[in-house]
């Protein structure tokens, strides 16, 4: 009996640490119960041991998007949404790999739902170069900053007020202003490829 209680306590601890919104009490049966007990399969949590955790949502085929520790693998035709609740003035720091295919697309300053219906800033990082769009309007195109399939890339997306700054490694793709409002959400989508996020961190640019 004591072993059972210890095992149950351990499960509760792991759930509260590593599950989405694990600090909230979730009833076993809810009006939208979908045949399982526990975290919804589309959600995951990154940086579990850090104070500033990142909540992720699988968009597409839930089973094909894998999460192992802090590594997220996104096959073609799928995407993920990442955010830290309430954090929109930030530096998002990505380590990514694209082992094959054309590249990766990042949507930011995007709404949390139905984002394809609204304008976003879009960063396309491909084997042919980098481009930044505001909605459909091209803001910048840099042929010299391009993806190499065999290498890991470090990408910074900085948002502060009207200013946005996108950096790959130490090279600036774009720095300028936008009228699009700040939001918490960043979407990552493969471009005819598979994208592997090896690590990602969100840092507040304004200290509380």
XYZ file of C-alpha atoms in Angstrom:
208
model
C 0.000 0.000 0.000
C 2.830 2.376 0.878
C 4.542 1.657 -2.446
C 1.338 2.486 -4.286
C 1.043 5.810 -2.446
C 4.659 6.690 -3.253
C 4.133 5.831 -6.930
C 0.963 7.928 -7.068
C 2.795 10.863 -5.445
C 5.587 10.602 -7.999
C 3.114 10.614 -10.886
C 1.370 13.653 -9.420
C 4.711 15.480 -9.096
C 5.726 14.715 -12.692
C 2.314 15.778 -13.945
C 2.402 19.059 -12.051
C 5.925 19.808 -13.325
C 5.807 18.722 -16.929
C 2.223 18.821 -18.105
C 0.558 21.839 -19.689
C -1.064 24.002 -17.039
C -0.208 21.278 -14.544
C -0.751 23.676 -11.653
C -4.462 23.796 -12.495
C -6.855 21.169 -11.184
C -8.250 19.231 -14.141
C -11.443 17.191 -13.622
C -11.456 13.654 -14.973
C -14.685 14.293 -16.849
C -15.485 17.604 -18.500
C -18.119 18.768 -21.008
C -15.533 18.427 -23.798
C -14.245 15.010 -22.655
C -12.710 13.260 -25.677
C -12.099 9.761 -24.421
C -8.856 10.130 -22.493
C -7.735 11.177 -19.039
C -4.774 13.525 -18.639
C -3.182 16.214 -20.806
C -4.661 16.778 -24.260
C -2.436 15.155 -26.916
C -1.994 18.372 -28.880
C -0.247 20.187 -26.004
C 3.270 19.863 -24.645
C 5.591 21.764 -22.343
C 9.218 22.803 -22.938
C 11.840 24.026 -20.448
C 10.074 22.176 -17.654
C 12.864 22.814 -15.138
C 13.054 26.560 -15.890
C 10.948 29.284 -14.337
C 9.915 30.566 -17.780
C 8.320 27.554 -19.442
C 7.045 27.397 -23.010
C 3.683 25.889 -23.817
C 3.471 24.228 -27.227
C 0.562 23.138 -29.349
C 0.729 20.622 -32.183
C -1.153 21.728 -35.321
C -1.770 19.045 -37.910
C -1.171 15.360 -37.282
C -0.629 15.147 -33.513
C 1.083 11.756 -33.712
C 3.675 12.817 -36.293
C 4.993 15.779 -34.272
C 7.293 14.300 -31.656
C 8.592 15.874 -28.452
C 11.529 14.323 -26.604
C 12.831 16.469 -23.770
C 13.311 19.896 -25.338
C 13.577 18.577 -28.902
C 10.532 19.048 -31.148
C 10.451 17.348 -34.558
C 7.943 18.760 -37.056
C 7.378 16.838 -40.307
C 6.205 18.550 -43.488
C 2.531 19.499 -43.490
C 2.446 20.223 -39.755
C 3.335 23.113 -37.481
C 3.649 24.043 -33.822
C 2.567 27.083 -31.824
C 4.815 28.201 -28.958
C 4.211 30.781 -26.242
C 4.823 31.763 -22.650
C 1.632 33.116 -21.172
C 1.635 36.914 -20.909
C 5.090 37.324 -22.497
C 5.095 39.358 -25.716
C 8.032 41.774 -25.328
C 10.748 39.195 -25.715
C 13.727 37.645 -27.419
C 12.913 34.181 -28.804
C 16.093 32.125 -29.188
C 15.791 29.034 -31.438
C 18.298 26.305 -32.249
C 16.981 24.469 -35.309
C 18.004 21.894 -37.873
C 16.444 21.138 -41.264
C 18.052 17.843 -42.321
C 16.447 17.907 -45.764
C 14.117 20.097 -47.797
C 13.726 23.817 -48.414
C 13.637 25.391 -44.950
C 11.508 26.733 -42.122
C 8.858 29.440 -41.776
C 8.225 31.422 -38.572
C 5.017 33.388 -37.966
C 5.088 35.944 -35.165
C 3.002 38.874 -33.952
C 0.262 36.390 -34.740
C -3.081 35.798 -33.016
C -3.551 32.746 -30.843
C -6.411 31.352 -32.955
C -7.270 31.350 -36.666
C -3.977 33.095 -37.383
C -4.234 32.472 -41.149
C -7.175 34.894 -41.189
C -5.013 37.772 -39.944
C -1.713 39.392 -40.787
C 1.499 38.178 -39.193
C 5.150 38.899 -39.580
C 6.606 35.958 -41.488
C 10.257 34.946 -41.549
C 11.234 32.413 -44.221
C 14.650 30.823 -43.733
C 15.520 28.656 -46.743
C 18.378 27.158 -48.714
C 17.994 30.062 -51.162
C 18.123 32.852 -48.567
C 15.986 34.695 -46.016
C 12.856 36.796 -46.425
C 10.658 38.812 -44.065
C 7.030 39.611 -44.870
C 4.410 41.741 -43.171
C 1.347 39.888 -44.306
C 1.927 39.608 -48.060
C 4.218 42.645 -48.264
C 7.921 41.846 -48.599
C 9.990 43.803 -46.068
C 13.434 42.324 -46.690
C 15.195 39.701 -48.786
C 18.758 38.613 -47.990
C 20.221 36.000 -50.345
C 23.450 35.660 -48.361
C 21.769 34.435 -45.135
C 20.720 30.947 -46.112
C 20.056 27.574 -44.593
C 22.547 24.718 -44.867
C 20.808 21.384 -44.353
C 23.725 19.744 -42.559
C 24.128 22.511 -39.951
C 22.317 23.694 -36.855
C 21.183 27.332 -37.029
C 20.571 29.782 -34.197
C 17.717 32.205 -34.831
C 16.728 35.208 -32.725
C 13.330 36.878 -33.071
C 13.153 40.040 -30.974
C 9.937 41.967 -30.324
C 9.836 45.244 -28.437
C 7.075 47.773 -29.043
C 6.994 48.630 -32.749
C 10.526 47.326 -33.294
C 11.299 43.863 -34.618
C 14.746 42.329 -35.102
C 15.457 38.983 -36.791
C 18.974 37.559 -36.563
C 20.519 34.311 -37.815
C 23.740 33.587 -35.946
C 25.345 37.041 -35.854
C 23.798 38.262 -39.125
C 20.805 40.604 -39.172
C 18.058 39.673 -41.613
C 15.819 42.591 -40.678
C 15.566 45.389 -38.149
C 12.712 47.820 -38.436
C 9.254 48.855 -37.333
C 5.853 47.297 -37.834
C 2.283 48.334 -37.133
C 1.313 44.795 -36.183
C 0.655 44.481 -32.447
C 2.736 42.425 -30.055
C 1.461 38.935 -29.229
C 2.797 35.970 -27.276
C 2.622 33.468 -30.120
C 5.250 32.140 -32.523
C 4.380 29.441 -35.060
C 7.008 27.225 -36.700
C 6.268 25.451 -39.986
C 8.470 23.353 -42.307
C 8.780 24.435 -45.945
C 8.757 21.140 -47.874
C 11.022 19.733 -45.185
C 11.352 18.416 -41.651
C 12.218 20.953 -38.942
C 13.890 19.924 -35.700
C 13.863 22.446 -32.852
C 16.768 21.310 -30.678
C 16.219 24.056 -28.088
C 14.173 27.208 -27.709
C 14.120 29.874 -24.995
C 11.982 32.982 -24.546
C 13.579 35.869 -22.625
C 11.691 38.970 -21.440
C 13.244 42.183 -22.775
C 11.635 44.241 -20.022
C 12.496 43.073 -16.526
C 9.682 43.178 -13.964
